[in-house]
PDB file of C-alpha atoms in Angstrom:
ATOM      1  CA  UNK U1475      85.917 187.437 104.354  1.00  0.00           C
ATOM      2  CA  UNK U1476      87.750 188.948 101.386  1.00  0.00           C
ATOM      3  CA  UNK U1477      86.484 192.527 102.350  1.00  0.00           C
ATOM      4  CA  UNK U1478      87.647 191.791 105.812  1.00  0.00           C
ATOM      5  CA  UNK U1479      90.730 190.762 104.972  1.00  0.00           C
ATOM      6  CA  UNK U1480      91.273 193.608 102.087  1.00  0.00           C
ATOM      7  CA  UNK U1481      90.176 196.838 105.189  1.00  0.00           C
ATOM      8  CA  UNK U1482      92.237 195.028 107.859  1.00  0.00           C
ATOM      9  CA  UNK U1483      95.119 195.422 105.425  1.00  0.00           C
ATOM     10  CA  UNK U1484      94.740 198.588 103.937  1.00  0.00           C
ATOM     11  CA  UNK U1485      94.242 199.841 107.679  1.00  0.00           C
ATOM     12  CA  UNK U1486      98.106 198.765 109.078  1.00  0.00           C
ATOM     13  CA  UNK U1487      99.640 199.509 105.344  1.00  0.00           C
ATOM     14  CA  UNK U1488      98.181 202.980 105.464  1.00  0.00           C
ATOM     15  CA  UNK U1489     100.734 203.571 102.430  1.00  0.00           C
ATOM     16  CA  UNK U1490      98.948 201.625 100.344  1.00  0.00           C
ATOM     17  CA  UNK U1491      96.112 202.371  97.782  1.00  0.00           C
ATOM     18  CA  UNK U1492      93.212 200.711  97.366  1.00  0.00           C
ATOM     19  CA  UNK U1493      93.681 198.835  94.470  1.00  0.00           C
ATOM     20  CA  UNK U1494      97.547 198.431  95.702  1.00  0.00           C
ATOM     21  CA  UNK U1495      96.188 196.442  98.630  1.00  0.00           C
ATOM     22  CA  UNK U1496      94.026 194.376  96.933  1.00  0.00           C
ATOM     23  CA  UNK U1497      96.981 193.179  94.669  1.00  0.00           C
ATOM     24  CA  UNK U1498      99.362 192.683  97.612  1.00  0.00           C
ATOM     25  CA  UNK U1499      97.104 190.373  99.401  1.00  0.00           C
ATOM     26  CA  UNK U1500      96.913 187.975  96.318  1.00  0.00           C
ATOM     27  CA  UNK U1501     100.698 188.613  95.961  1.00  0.00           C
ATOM     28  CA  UNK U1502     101.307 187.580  99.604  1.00  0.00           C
ATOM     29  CA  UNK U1503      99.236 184.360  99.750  1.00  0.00           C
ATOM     30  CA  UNK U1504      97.683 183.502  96.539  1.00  0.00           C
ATOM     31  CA  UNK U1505      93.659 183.933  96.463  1.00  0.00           C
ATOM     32  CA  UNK U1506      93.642 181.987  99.665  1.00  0.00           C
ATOM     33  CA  UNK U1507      95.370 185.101 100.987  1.00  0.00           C
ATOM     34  CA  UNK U1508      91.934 186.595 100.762  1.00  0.00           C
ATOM     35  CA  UNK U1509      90.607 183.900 103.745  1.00  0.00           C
ATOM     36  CA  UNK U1510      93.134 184.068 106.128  1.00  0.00           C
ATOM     37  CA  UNK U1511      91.749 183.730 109.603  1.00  0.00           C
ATOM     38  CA  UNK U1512      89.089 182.538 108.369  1.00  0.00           C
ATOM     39  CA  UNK U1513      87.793 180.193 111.036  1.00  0.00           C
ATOM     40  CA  UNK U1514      88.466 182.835 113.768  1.00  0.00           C
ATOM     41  CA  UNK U1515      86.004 185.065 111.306  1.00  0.00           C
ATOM     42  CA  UNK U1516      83.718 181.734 111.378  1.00  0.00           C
ATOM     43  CA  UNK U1517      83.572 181.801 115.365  1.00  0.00           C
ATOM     44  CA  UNK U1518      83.699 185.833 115.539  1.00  0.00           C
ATOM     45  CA  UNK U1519      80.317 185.797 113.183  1.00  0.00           C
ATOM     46  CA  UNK U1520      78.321 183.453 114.735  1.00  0.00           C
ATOM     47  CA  UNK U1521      78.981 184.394 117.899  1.00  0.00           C
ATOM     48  CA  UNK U1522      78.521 188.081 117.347  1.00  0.00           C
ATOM     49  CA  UNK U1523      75.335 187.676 115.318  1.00  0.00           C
ATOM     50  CA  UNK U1524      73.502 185.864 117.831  1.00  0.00           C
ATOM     51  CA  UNK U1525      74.972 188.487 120.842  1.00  0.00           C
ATOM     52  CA  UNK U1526      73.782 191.266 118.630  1.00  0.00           C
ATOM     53  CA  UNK U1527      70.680 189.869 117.568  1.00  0.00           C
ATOM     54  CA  UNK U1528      69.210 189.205 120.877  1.00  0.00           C
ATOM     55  CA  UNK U1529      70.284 192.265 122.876  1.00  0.00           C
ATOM     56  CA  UNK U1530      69.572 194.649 119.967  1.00  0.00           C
ATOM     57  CA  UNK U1531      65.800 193.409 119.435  1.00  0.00           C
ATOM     58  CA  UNK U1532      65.506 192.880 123.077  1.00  0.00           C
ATOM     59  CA  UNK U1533      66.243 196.813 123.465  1.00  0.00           C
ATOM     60  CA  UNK U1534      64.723 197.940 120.667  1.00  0.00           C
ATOM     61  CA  UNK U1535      61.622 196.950 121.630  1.00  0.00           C
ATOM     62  CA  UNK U1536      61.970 198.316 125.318  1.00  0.00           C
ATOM     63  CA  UNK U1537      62.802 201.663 123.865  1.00  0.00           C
ATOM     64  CA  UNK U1538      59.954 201.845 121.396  1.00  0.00           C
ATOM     65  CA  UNK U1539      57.913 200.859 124.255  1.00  0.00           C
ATOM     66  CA  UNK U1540      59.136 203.596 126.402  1.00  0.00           C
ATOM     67  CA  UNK U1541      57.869 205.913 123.604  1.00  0.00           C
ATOM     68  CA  UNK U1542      61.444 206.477 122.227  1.00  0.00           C
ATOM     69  CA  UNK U1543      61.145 207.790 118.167  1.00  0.00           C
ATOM     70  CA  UNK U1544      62.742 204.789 115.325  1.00  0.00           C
ATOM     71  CA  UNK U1545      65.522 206.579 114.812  1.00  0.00           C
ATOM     72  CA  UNK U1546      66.862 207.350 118.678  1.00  0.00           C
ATOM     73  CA  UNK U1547      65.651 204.103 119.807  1.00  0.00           C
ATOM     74  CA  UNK U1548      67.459 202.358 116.632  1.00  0.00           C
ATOM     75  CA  UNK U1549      70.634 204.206 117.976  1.00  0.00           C
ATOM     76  CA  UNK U1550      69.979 203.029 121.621  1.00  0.00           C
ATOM     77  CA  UNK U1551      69.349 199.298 120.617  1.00  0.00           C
ATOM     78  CA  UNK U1552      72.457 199.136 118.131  1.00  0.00           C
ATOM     79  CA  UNK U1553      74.852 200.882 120.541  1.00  0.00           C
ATOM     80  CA  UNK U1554      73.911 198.502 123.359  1.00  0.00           C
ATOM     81  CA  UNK U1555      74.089 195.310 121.251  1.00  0.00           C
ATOM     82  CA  UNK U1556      77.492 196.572 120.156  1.00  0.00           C
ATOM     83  CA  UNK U1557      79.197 196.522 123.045  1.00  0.00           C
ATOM     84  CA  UNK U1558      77.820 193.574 124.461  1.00  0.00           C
ATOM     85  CA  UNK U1559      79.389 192.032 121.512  1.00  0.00           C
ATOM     86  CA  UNK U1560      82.884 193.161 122.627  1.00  0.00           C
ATOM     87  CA  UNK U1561      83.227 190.026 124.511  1.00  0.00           C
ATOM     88  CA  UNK U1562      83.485 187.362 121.674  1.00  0.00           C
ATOM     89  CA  UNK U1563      84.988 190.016 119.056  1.00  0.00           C
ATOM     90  CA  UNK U1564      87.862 191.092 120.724  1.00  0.00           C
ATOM     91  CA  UNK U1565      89.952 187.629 121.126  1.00  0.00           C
ATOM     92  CA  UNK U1566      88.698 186.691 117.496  1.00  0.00           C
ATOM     93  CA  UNK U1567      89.390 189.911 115.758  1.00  0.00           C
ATOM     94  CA  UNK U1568      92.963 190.049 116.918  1.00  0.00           C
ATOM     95  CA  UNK U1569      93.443 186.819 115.255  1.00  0.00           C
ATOM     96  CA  UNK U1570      92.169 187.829 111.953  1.00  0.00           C
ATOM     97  CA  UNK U1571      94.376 190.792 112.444  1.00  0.00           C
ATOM     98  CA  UNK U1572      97.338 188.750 113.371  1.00  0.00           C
ATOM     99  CA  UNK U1573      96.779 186.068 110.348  1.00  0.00           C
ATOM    100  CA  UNK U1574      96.484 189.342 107.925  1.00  0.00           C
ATOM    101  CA  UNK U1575      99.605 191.706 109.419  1.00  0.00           C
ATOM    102  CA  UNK U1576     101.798 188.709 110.629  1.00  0.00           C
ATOM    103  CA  UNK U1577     103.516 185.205 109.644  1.00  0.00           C
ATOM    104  CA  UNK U1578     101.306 183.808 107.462  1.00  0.00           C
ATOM    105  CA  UNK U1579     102.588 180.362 108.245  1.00  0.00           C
ATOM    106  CA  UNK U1580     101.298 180.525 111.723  1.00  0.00           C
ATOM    107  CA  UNK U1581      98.920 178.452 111.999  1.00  0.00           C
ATOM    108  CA  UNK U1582      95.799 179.951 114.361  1.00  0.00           C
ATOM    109  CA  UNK U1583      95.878 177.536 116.884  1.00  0.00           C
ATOM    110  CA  UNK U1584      99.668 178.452 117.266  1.00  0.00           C
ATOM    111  CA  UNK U1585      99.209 181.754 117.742  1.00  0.00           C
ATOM    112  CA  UNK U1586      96.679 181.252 120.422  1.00  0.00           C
ATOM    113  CA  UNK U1587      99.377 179.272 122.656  1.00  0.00           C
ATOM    114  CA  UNK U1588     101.727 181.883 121.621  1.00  0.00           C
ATOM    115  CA  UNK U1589      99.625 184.737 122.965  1.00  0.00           C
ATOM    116  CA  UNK U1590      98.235 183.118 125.792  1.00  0.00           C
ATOM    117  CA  UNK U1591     101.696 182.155 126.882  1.00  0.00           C
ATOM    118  CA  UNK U1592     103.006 185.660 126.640  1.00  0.00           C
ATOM    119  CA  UNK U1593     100.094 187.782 127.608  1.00  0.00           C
ATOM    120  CA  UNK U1594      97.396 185.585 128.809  1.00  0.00           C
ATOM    121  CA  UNK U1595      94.048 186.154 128.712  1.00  0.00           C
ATOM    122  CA  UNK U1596      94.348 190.217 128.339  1.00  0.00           C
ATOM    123  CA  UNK U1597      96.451 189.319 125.304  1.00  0.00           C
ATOM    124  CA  UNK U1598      93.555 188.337 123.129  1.00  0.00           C
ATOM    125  CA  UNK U1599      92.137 191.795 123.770  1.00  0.00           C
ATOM    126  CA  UNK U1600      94.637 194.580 122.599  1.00  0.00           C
ATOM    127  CA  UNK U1601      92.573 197.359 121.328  1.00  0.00           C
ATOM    128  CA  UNK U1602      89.945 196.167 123.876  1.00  0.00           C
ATOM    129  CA  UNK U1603      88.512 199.863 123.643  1.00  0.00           C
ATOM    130  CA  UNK U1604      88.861 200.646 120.370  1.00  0.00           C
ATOM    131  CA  UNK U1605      86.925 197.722 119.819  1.00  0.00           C
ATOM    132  CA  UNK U1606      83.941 198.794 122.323  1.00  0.00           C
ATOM    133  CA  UNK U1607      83.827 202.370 120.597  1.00  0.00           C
ATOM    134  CA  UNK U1608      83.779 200.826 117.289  1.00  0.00           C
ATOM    135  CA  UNK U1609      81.016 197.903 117.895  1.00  0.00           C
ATOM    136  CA  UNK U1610      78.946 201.083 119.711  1.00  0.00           C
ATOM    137  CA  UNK U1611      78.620 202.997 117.203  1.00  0.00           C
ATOM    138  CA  UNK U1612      79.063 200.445 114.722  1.00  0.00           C
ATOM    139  CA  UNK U1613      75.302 199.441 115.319  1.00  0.00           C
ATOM    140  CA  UNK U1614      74.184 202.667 116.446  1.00  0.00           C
ATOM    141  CA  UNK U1615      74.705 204.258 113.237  1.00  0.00           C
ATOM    142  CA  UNK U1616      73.405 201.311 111.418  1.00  0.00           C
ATOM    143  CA  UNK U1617      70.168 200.465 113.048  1.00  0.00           C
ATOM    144  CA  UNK U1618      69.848 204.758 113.372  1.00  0.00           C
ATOM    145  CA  UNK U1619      70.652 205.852 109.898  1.00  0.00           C
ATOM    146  CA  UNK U1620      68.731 202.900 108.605  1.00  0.00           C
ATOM    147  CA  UNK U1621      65.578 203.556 110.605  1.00  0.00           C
ATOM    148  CA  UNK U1622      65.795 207.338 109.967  1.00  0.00           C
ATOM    149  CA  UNK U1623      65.982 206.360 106.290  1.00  0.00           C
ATOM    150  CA  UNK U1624      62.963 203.857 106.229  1.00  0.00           C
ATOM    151  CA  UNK U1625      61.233 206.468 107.677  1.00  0.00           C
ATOM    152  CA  UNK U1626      62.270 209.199 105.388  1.00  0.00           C
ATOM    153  CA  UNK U1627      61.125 206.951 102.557  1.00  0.00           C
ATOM    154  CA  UNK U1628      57.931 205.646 104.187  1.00  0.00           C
ATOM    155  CA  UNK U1629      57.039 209.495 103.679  1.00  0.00           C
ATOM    156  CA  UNK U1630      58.907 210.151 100.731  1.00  0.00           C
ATOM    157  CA  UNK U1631      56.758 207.415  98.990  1.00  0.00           C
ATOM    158  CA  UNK U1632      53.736 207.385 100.490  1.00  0.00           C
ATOM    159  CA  UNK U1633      53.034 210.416 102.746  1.00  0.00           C
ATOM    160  CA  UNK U1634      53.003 208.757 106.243  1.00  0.00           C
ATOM    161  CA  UNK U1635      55.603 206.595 108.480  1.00  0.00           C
ATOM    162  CA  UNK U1636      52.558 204.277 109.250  1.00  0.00           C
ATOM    163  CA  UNK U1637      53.259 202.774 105.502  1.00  0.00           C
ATOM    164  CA  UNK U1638      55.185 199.349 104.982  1.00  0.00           C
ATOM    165  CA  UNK U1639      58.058 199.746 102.470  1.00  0.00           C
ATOM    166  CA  UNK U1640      58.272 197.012  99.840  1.00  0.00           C
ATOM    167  CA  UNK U1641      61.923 194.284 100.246  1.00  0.00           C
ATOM    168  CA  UNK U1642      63.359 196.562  97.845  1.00  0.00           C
ATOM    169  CA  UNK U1643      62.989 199.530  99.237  1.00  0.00           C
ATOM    170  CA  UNK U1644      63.582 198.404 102.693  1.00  0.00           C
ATOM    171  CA  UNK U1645      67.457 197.213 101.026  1.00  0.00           C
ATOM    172  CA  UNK U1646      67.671 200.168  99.828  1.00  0.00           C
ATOM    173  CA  UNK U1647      67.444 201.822 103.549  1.00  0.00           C
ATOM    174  CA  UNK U1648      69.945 199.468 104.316  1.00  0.00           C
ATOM    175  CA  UNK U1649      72.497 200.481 101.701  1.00  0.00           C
ATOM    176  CA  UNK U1650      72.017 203.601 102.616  1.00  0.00           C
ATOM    177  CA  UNK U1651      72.196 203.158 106.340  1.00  0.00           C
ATOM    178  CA  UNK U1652      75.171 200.958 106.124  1.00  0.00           C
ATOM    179  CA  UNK U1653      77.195 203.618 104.011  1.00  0.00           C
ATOM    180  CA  UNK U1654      76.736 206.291 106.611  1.00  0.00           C
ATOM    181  CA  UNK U1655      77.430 204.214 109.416  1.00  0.00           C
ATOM    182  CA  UNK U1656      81.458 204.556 108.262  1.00  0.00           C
ATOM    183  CA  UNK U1657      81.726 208.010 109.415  1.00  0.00           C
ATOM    184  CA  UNK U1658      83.542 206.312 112.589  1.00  0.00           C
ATOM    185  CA  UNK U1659      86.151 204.320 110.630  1.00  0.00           C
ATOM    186  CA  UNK U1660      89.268 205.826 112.523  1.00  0.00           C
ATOM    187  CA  UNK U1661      87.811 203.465 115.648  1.00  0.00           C
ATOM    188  CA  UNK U1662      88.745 200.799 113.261  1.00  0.00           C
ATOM    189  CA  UNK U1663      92.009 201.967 112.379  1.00  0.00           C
ATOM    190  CA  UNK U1664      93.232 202.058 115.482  1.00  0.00           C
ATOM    191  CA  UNK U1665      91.837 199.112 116.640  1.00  0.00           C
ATOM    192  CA  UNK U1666      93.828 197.076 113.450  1.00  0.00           C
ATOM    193  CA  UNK U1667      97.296 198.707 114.575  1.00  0.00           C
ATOM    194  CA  UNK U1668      96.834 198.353 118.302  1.00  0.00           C
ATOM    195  CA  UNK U1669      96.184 194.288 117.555  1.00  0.00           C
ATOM    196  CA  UNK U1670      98.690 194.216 114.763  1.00  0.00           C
ATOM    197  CA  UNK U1671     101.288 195.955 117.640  1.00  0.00           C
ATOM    198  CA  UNK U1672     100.810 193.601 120.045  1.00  0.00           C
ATOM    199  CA  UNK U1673     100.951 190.255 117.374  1.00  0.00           C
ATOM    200  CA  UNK U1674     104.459 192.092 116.990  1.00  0.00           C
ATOM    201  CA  UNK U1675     105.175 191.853 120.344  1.00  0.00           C
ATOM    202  CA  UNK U1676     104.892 195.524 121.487  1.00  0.00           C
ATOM    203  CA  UNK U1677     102.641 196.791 123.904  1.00  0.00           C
ATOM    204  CA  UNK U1678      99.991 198.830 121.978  1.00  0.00           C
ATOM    205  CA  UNK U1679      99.757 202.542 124.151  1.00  0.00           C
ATOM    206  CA  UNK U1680      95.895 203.723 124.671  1.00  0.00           C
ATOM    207  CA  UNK U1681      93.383 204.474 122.001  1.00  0.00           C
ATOM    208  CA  UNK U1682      94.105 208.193 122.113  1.00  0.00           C
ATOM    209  CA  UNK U1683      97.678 208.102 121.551  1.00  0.00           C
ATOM    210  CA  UNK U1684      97.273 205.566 119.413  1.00  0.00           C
ATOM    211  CA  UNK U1685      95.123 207.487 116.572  1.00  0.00           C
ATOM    212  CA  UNK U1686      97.554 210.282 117.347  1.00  0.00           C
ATOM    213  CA  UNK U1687     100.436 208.392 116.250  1.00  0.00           C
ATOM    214  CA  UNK U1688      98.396 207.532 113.422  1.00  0.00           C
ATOM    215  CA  UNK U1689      97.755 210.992 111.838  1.00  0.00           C
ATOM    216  CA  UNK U1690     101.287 211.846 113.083  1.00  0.00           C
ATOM    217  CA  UNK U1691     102.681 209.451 110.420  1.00  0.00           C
ATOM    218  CA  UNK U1692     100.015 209.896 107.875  1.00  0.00           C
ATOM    219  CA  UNK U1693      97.726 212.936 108.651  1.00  0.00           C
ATOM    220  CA  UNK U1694      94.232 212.902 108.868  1.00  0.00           C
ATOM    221  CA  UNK U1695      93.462 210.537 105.900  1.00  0.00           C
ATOM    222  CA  UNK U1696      95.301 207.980 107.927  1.00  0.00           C
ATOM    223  CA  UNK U1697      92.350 207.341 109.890  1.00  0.00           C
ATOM    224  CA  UNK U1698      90.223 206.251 106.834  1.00  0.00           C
ATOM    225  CA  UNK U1699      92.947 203.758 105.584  1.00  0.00           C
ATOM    226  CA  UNK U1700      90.641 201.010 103.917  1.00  0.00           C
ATOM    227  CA  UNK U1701      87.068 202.769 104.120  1.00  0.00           C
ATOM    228  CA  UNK U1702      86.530 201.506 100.651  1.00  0.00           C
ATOM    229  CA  UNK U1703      86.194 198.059 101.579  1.00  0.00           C
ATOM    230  CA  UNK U1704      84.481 198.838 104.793  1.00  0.00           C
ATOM    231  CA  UNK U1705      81.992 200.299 103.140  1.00  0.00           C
ATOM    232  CA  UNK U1706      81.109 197.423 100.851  1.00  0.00           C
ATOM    233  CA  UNK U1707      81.715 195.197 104.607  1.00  0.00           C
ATOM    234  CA  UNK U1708      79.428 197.501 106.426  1.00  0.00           C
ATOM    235  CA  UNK U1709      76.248 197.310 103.730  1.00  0.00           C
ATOM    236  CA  UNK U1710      76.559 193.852 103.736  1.00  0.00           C
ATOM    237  CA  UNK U1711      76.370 193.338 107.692  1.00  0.00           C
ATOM    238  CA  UNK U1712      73.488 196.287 107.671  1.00  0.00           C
ATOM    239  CA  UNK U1713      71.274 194.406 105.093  1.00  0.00           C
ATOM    240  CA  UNK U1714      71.826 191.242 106.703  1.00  0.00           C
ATOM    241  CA  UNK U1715      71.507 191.829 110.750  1.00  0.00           C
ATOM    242  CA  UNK U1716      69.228 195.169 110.153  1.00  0.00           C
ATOM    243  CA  UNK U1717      67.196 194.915 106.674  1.00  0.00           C
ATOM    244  CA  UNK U1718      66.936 190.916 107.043  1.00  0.00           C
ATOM    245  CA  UNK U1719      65.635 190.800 110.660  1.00  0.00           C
ATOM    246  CA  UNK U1720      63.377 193.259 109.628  1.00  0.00           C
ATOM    247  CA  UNK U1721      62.335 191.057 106.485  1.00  0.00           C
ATOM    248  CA  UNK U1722      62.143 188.054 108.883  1.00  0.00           C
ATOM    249  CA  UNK U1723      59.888 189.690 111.482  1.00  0.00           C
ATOM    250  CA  UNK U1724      57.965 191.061 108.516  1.00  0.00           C
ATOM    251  CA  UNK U1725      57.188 187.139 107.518  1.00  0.00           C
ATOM    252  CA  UNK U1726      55.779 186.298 111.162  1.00  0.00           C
ATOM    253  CA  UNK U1727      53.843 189.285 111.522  1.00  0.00           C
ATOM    254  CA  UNK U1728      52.779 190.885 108.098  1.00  0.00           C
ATOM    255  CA  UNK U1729      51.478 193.874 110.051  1.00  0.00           C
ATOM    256  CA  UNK U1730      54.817 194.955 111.054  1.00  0.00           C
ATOM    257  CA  UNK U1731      56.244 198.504 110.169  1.00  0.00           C
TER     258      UNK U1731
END
């Protein structure tokens, strides 16, 4: 939660440094500062991690069937899951978002009668397609880059992609995976000020126009506001929902690869 909390905020103050954003966030609420939202987060996790779970294994394994290589059908699987995981992320990550960028005496449940009194339903889901683009190739790049790099090791170490990697080295695939995988940060960007607009009370404009108001103000580097703590976020998530299901299918069938 503390990364979460640190990106989201280094994405909307996109003046801020890194280690300047980490200090504000204690400044603004104390270390609890560094949990706020937290049981949206709760929700948004568990819900997320059992949509992405299912779908991404379920299509993994059709596309390796259909004699798709580890690496595209990685990318397949992960960009599939991810937007099937739009659903539960989008009314949960705007309220992270909103308990980061706004009051922080509003309670959650608060701003979820707020909200749904102003906007209704479609007010939970500002940023609805940054969101989308993000979760897509969110877990595209991690279940690709991660596969491509299991199987550059597997050859790397042992000459063949038929080999089974030890738990160490398949972590270290997923470091590695989960790294790359934040070459599409400026999805998140935009995604943190269109849901931090519309906590404000403005009606965020389209994705597009959105990043281009974004590097209008700040330039380029705008759009990688925070990718420091995104990239600690993103190995984390990788070595859990990619490297550990791998572990865990490992342990039911040691003849996995």
């Amino acid at each position: 939660m503390p990364l979460e909390v640190w990106k989201t905020r280094m994405a909307y103050n996109r003046n801020e440094g890194t280690i300047e954003s980490l200090i504000k966030v204690y400044e603004r609420a104390g270390v609890r500062g560094f949990w706020q939202g937290s049981s949206a987060k709760m929700v948004e996790s568990a819900s997320k991690g059992a949509v992405l779970v299912w779908s991404k294994e379920l299509i993994l394994s059709s596309a390796l069937s259909a004699g798709m290589s580890n690496t595209v059908a990685g990318m397949v699987a992960g960009a599939g899951a991810g937007v099937c995981q739009v659903t539960v992320m989008g009314p949960c990550t705007f309220l992270v978002t909103a308990a980061v960028t706004g009051d922080k005496n509003t309670a959650i449940t608060e701003r979820i009668l707020n909200t749904y009194r102003r906007r209704g339903v479609k007010g939970f889901y500002p940023g609805g397609t940054a969101i989308a683009f993000r979760q897509a190739t969110n877990w595209a790049s991690r279940q690709g880059f991660t596969e491509f790099f299991r199987d550059r090791l597997k050859i790397w170490l042992y000459g063949s992609t038929d080999a089974q990697l030890t738990v160490g080295e398949e972590a270290l695939a997923g470091v590695m995976g989960g790294t790359m995988s934040c070459w599409n940060h400026p999805f998140e960007v935009a995604r943190v000020q269109a849901q931090a607009s519309s906590e404000a009370g403005v009606v965020p404009p389209n994705m597009v126009q959105v990043m281009k108001n974004i590097v209008k103000e700040h330039g380029f580097l705008g759009l990688y506001a925070g990718l420091i703590p995104r990239i600690g976020l993103n190995i984390w998530q990788t070595l859990f929902m990619v490297t550990g299901v791998k572990l865990v299918n490992r342990f039911y069938d040691p003849s996995a690869r």
